[in-house]
mmCIF file of C-alpha atoms and ligand atoms in Angstrom:
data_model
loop_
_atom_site.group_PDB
_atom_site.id
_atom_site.type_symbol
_atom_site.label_atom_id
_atom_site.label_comp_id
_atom_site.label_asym_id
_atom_site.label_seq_id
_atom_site.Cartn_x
_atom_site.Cartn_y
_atom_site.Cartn_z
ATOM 1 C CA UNK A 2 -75.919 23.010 80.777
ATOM 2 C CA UNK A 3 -73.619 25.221 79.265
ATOM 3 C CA UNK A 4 -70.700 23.779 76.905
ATOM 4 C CA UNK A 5 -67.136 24.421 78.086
ATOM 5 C CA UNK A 6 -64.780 24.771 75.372
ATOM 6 C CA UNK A 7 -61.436 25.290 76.050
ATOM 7 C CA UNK A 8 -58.923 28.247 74.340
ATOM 8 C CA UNK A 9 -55.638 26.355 74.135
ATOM 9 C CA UNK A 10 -54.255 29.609 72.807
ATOM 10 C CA UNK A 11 -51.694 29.814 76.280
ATOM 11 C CA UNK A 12 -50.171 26.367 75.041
ATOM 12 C CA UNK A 13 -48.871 27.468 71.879
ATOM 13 C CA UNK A 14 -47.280 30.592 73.589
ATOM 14 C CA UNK A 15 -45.322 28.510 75.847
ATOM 15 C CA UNK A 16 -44.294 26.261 72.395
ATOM 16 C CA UNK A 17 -43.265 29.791 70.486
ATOM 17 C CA UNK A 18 -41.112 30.974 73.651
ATOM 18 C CA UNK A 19 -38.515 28.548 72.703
ATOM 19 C CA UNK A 20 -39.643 28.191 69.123
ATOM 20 C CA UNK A 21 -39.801 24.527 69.465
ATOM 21 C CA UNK A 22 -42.304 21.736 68.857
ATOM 22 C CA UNK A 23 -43.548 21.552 72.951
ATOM 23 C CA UNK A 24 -45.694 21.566 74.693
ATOM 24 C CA UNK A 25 -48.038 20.806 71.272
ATOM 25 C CA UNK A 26 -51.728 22.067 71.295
ATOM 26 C CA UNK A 27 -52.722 19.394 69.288
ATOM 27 C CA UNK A 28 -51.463 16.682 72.689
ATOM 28 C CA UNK A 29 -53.447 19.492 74.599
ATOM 29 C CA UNK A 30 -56.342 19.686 72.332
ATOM 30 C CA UNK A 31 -56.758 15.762 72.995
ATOM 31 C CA UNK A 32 -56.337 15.843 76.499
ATOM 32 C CA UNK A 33 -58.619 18.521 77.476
ATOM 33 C CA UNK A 34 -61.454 16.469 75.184
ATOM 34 C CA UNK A 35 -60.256 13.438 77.131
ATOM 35 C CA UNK A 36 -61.230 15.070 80.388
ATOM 36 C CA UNK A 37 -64.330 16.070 79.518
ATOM 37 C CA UNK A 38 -64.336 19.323 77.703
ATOM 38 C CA UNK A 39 -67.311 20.183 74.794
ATOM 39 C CA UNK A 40 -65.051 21.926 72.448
ATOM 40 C CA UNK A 41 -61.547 23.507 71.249
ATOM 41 C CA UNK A 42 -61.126 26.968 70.906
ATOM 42 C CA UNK A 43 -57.887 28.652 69.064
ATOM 43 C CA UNK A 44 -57.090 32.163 67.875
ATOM 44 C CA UNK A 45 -54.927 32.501 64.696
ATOM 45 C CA UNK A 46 -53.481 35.900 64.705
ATOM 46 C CA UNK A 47 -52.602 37.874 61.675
ATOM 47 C CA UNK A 48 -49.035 38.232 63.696
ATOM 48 C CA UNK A 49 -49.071 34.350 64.168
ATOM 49 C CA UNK A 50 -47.510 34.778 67.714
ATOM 50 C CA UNK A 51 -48.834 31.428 69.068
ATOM 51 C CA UNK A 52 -51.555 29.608 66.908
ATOM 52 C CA UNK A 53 -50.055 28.558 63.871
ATOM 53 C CA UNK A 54 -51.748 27.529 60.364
ATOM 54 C CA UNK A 55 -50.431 23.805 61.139
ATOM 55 C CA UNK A 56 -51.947 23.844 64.116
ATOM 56 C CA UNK A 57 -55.173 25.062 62.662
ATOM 57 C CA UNK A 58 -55.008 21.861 60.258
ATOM 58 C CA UNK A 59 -54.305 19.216 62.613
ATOM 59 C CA UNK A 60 -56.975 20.139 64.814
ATOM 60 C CA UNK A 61 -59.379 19.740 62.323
ATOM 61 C CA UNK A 62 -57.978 16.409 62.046
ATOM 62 C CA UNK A 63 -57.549 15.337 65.230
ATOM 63 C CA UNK A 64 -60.574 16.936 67.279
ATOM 64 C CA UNK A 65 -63.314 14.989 67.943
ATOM 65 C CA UNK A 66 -65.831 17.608 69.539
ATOM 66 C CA UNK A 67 -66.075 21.345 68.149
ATOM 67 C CA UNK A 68 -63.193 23.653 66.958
ATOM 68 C CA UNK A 69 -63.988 27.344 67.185
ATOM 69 C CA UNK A 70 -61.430 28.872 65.317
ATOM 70 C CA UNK A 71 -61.369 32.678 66.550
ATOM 71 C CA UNK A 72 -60.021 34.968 63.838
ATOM 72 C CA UNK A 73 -60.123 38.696 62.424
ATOM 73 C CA UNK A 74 -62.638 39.257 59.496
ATOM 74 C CA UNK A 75 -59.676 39.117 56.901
ATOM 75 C CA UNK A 76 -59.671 37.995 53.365
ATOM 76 C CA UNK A 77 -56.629 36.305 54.402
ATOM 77 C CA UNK A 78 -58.281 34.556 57.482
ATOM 78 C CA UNK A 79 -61.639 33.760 55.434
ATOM 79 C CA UNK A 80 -60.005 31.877 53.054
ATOM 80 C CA UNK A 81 -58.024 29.845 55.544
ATOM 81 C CA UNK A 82 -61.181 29.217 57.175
ATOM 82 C CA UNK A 83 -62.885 28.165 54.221
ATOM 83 C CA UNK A 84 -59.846 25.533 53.063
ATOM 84 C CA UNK A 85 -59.675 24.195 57.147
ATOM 85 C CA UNK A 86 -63.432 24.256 57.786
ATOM 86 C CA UNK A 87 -63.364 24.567 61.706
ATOM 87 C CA UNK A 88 -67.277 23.769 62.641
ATOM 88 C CA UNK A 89 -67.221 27.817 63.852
ATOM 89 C CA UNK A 90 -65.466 30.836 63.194
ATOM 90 C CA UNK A 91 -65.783 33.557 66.184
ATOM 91 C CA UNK A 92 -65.273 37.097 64.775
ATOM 92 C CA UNK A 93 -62.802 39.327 67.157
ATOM 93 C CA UNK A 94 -61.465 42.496 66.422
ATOM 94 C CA UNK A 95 -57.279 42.129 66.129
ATOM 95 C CA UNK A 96 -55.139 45.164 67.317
ATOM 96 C CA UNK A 97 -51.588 44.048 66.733
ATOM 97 C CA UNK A 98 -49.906 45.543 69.921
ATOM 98 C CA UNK A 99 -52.903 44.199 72.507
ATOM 99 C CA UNK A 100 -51.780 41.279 74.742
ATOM 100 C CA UNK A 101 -55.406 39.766 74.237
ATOM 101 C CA UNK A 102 -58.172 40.696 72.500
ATOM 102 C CA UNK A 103 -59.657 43.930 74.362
ATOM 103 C CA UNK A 104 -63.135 44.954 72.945
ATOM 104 C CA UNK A 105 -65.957 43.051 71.198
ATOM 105 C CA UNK A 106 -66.611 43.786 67.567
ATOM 106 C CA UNK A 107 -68.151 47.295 66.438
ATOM 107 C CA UNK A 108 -70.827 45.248 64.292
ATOM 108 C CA UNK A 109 -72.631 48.153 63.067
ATOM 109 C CA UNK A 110 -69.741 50.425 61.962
ATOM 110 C CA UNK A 111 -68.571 47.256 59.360
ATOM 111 C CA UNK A 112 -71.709 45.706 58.650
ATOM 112 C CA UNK A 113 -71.365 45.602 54.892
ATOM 113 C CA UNK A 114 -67.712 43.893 55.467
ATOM 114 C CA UNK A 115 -69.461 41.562 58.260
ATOM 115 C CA UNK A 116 -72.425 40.633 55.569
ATOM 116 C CA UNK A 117 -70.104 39.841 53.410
ATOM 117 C CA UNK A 118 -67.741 38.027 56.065
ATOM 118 C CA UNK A 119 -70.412 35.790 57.274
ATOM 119 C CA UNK A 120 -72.109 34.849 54.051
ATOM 120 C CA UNK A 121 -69.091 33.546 52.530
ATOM 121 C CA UNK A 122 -68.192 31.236 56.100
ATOM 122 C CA UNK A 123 -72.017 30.143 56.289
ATOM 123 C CA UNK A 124 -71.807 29.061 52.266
ATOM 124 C CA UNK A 125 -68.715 27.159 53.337
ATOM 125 C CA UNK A 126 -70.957 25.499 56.074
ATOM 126 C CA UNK A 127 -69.042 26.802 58.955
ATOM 127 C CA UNK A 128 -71.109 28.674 61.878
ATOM 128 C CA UNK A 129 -70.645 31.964 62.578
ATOM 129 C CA UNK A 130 -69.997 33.956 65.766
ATOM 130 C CA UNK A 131 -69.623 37.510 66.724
ATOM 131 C CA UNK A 132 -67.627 38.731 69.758
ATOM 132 C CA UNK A 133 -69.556 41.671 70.825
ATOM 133 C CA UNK A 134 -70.315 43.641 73.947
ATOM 134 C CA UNK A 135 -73.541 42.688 75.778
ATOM 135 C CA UNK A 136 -74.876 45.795 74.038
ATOM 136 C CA UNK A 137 -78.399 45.865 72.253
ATOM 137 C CA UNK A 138 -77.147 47.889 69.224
ATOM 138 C CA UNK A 139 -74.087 45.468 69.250
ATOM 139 C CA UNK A 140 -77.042 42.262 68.882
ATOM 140 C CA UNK A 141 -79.241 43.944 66.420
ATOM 141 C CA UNK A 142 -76.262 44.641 64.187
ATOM 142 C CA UNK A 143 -75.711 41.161 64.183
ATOM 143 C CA UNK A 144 -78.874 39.756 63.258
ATOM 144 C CA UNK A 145 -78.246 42.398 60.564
ATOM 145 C CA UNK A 146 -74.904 40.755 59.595
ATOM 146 C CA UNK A 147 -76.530 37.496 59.271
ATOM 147 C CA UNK A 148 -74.435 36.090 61.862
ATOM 148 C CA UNK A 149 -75.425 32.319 63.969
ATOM 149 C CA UNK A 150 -74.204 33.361 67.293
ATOM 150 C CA UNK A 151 -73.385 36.277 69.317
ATOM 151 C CA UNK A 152 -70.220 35.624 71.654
ATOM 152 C CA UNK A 153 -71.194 37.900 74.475
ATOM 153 C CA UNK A 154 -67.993 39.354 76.398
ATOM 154 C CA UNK A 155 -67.718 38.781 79.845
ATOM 155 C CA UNK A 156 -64.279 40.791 80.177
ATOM 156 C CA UNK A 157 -66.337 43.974 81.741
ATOM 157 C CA UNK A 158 -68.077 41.634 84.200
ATOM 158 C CA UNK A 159 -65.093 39.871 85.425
ATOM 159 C CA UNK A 160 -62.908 42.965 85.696
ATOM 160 C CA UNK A 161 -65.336 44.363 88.626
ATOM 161 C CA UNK A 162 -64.140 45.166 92.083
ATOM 162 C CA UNK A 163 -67.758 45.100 93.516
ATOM 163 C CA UNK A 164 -70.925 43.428 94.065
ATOM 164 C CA UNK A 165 -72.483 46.245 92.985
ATOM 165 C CA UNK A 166 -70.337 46.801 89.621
ATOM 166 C CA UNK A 167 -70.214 43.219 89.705
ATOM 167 C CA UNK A 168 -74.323 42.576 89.639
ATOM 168 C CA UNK A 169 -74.554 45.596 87.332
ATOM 169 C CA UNK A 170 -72.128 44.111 84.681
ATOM 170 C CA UNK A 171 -73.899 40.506 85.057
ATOM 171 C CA UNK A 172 -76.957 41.746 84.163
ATOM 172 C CA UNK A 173 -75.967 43.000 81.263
ATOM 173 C CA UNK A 174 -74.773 39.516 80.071
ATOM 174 C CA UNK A 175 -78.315 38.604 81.253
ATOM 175 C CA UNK A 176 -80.285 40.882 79.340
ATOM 176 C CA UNK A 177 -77.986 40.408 75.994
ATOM 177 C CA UNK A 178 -78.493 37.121 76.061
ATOM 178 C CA UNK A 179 -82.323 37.248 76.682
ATOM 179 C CA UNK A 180 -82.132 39.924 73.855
ATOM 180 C CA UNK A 181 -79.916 37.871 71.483
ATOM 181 C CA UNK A 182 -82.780 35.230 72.070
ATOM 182 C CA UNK A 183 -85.688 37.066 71.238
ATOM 183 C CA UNK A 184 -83.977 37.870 68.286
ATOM 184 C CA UNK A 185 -83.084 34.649 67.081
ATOM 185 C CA UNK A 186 -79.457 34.292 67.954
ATOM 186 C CA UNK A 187 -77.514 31.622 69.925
ATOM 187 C CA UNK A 188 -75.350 33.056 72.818
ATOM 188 C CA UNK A 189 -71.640 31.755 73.755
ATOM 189 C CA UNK A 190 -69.940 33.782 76.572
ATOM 190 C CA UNK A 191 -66.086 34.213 77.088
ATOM 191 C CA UNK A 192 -63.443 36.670 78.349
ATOM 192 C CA UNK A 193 -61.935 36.638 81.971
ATOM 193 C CA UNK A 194 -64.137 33.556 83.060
ATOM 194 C CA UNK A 195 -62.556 31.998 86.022
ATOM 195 C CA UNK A 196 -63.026 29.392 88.791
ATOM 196 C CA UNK A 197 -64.180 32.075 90.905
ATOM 197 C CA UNK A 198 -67.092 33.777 88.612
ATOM 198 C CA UNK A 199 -68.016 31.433 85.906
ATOM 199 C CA UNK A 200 -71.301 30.070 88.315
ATOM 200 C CA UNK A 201 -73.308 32.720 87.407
ATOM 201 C CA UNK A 202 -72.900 33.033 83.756
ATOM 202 C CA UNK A 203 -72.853 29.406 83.559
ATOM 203 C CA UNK A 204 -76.888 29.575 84.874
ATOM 204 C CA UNK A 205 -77.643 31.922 82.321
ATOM 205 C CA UNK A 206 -80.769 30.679 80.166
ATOM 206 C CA UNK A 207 -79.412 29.357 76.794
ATOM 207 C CA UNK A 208 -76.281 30.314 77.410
ATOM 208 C CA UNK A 209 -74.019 27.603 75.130
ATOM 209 C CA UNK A 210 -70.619 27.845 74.932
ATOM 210 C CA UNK A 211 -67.939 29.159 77.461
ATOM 211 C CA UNK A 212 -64.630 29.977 75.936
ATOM 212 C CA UNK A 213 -62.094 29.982 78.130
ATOM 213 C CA UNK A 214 -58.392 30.221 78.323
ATOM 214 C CA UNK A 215 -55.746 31.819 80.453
ATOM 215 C CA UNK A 216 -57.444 30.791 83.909
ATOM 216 C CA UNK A 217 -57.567 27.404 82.725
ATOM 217 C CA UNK A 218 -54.326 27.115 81.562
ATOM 218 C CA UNK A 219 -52.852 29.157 84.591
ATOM 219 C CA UNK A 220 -54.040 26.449 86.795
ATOM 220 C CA UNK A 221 -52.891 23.567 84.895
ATOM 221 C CA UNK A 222 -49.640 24.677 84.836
ATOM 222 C CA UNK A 223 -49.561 24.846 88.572
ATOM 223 C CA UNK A 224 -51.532 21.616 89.631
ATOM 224 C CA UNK A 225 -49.165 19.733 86.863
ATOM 225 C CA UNK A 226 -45.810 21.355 88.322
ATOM 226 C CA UNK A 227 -45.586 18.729 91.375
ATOM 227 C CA UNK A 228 -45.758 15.947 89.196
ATOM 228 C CA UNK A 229 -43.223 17.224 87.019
ATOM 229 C CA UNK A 230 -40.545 17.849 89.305
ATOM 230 C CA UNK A 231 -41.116 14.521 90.695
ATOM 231 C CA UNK A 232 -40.884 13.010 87.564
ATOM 232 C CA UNK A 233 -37.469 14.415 86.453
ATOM 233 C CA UNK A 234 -36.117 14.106 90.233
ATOM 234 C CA UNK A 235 -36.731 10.296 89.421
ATOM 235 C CA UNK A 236 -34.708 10.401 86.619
ATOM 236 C CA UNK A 237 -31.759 12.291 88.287
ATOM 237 C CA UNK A 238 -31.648 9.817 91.352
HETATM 238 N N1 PXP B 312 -63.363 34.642 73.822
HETATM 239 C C1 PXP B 312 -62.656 35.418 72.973
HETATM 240 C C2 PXP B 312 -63.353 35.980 71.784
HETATM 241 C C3 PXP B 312 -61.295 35.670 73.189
HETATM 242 O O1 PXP B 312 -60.609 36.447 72.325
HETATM 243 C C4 PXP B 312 -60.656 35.088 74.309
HETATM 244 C C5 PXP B 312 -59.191 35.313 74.532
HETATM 245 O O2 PXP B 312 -58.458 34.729 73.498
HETATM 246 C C6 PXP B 312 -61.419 34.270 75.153
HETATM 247 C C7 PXP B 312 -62.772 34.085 74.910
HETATM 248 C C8 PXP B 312 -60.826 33.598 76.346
HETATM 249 O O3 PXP B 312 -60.492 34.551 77.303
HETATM 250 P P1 PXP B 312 -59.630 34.119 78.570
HETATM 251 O O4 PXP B 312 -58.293 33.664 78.078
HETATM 252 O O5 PXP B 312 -59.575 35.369 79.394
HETATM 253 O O6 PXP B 312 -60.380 32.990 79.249
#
């Protein structure tokens, strides 16, 4: 069965709206393990606009099941990594004005940056990911690299309008994955996964970890809003 971690990413916006101490991803972090939930996923940005470095630390205090710290391959991020020690590091390309990250990783145009990238996480004994498109030059590059996993994005797949664009995109997840395998990579998936089309990349063989983030969080702030208005009408009464 594949692992569902959760990108808590959404929680720290809402925090940095009002540049305040709630809601706190580290209360989040614990209840989304509580419920269930196989690991904690958080992107620091070079721009810090919602994951901050104090979050970063307390979650490697406070999480009990597997922080994937997604990140740009920085110096600057690197060595953070390598003081915090998240169990993984996910690779992303970082464009300052983009809302959320909006490509995989061109692996083969940086691969001596990458080599270098992932040797010094590995040495630290933190896994290594790469977000990359479900592309074959995309997974050879990254056996090149030296990298664990490959974190195969699903943003193409869920952006389809069709069955037919929609099948077409799928099984491209499918054969990266099956690729990724026979090349002796892991596979995590994330990017646009929602209630309505995680089933299918969910069944994929091997597939590990999910990330997943805004549809999550989207919904929790709407099944939660009942209870809260209840809650403060209580108070008012
Ligand atoms: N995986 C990666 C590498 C991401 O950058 C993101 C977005 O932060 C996700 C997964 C989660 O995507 P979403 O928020 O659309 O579920």
């Amino acid at each position: 069965m594949a692992n569902l971690c959760v990108n808590i990413d959404h929680i720290a916006t809402l925090r940095q709206a009002r540049r305040d101490t709630e809601p706190d991803p580290i209360a989040a972090a614990m209840l989304v393990e509580q419920a269930g939930a196989g690991g904690i996923t958080v992107h620091l940005r070079e721009d810090r606009r919602h994951i901050q470095d104090r979050d970063v630390e307390l979650l490697r205090q406070v999480v009990r099941t597997k922080l994937n710290l997604e990140m740009a391959a920085t110096n600057e991020m690197v060595e953070i990594a390598c003081r915090i020690k998240p169990d993984e590091c996910t690779l992303v390309p970082e464009k300052r004005e983009e809302l959320t990250t909006e490509g995989g990783l061109d692996v083969s145009a940086q691969s001596s940056r990458l080599k270098v990238t992932c040797s010094r996480l590995r040495e630290a004994g933190i896994t290594v990911s790469l977000f990359i498109n479900p592309e074959a030059g995309q997974i050879a590059a990254a056996v090149e690299v030296g990298a664990d996993f490959v974190e195969l994005h699903t943003g193409a797949y869920a952006g389809t309008r069709n069955e037919k664009d929609n099948q077409m995109e799928f099984q491209k997840v499918v054969a990266g994955a099956k690729l990724a395998r026979q090349k002796g990579l892991r596979t995590n998936a994330g990017h646009g996964l929602t209630y309505r089309n995680v089933r299918p990349i969910a069944g994929i063989t091997d597939m590990e970890d999910l990330n997943i983030g805004h549809n999550i969080i989207a919904r929790a702030a709407l099944v939660g809003l009942d209870r809260a208005v209840r809650d403060m009408l209580e108070l008012i009464k």
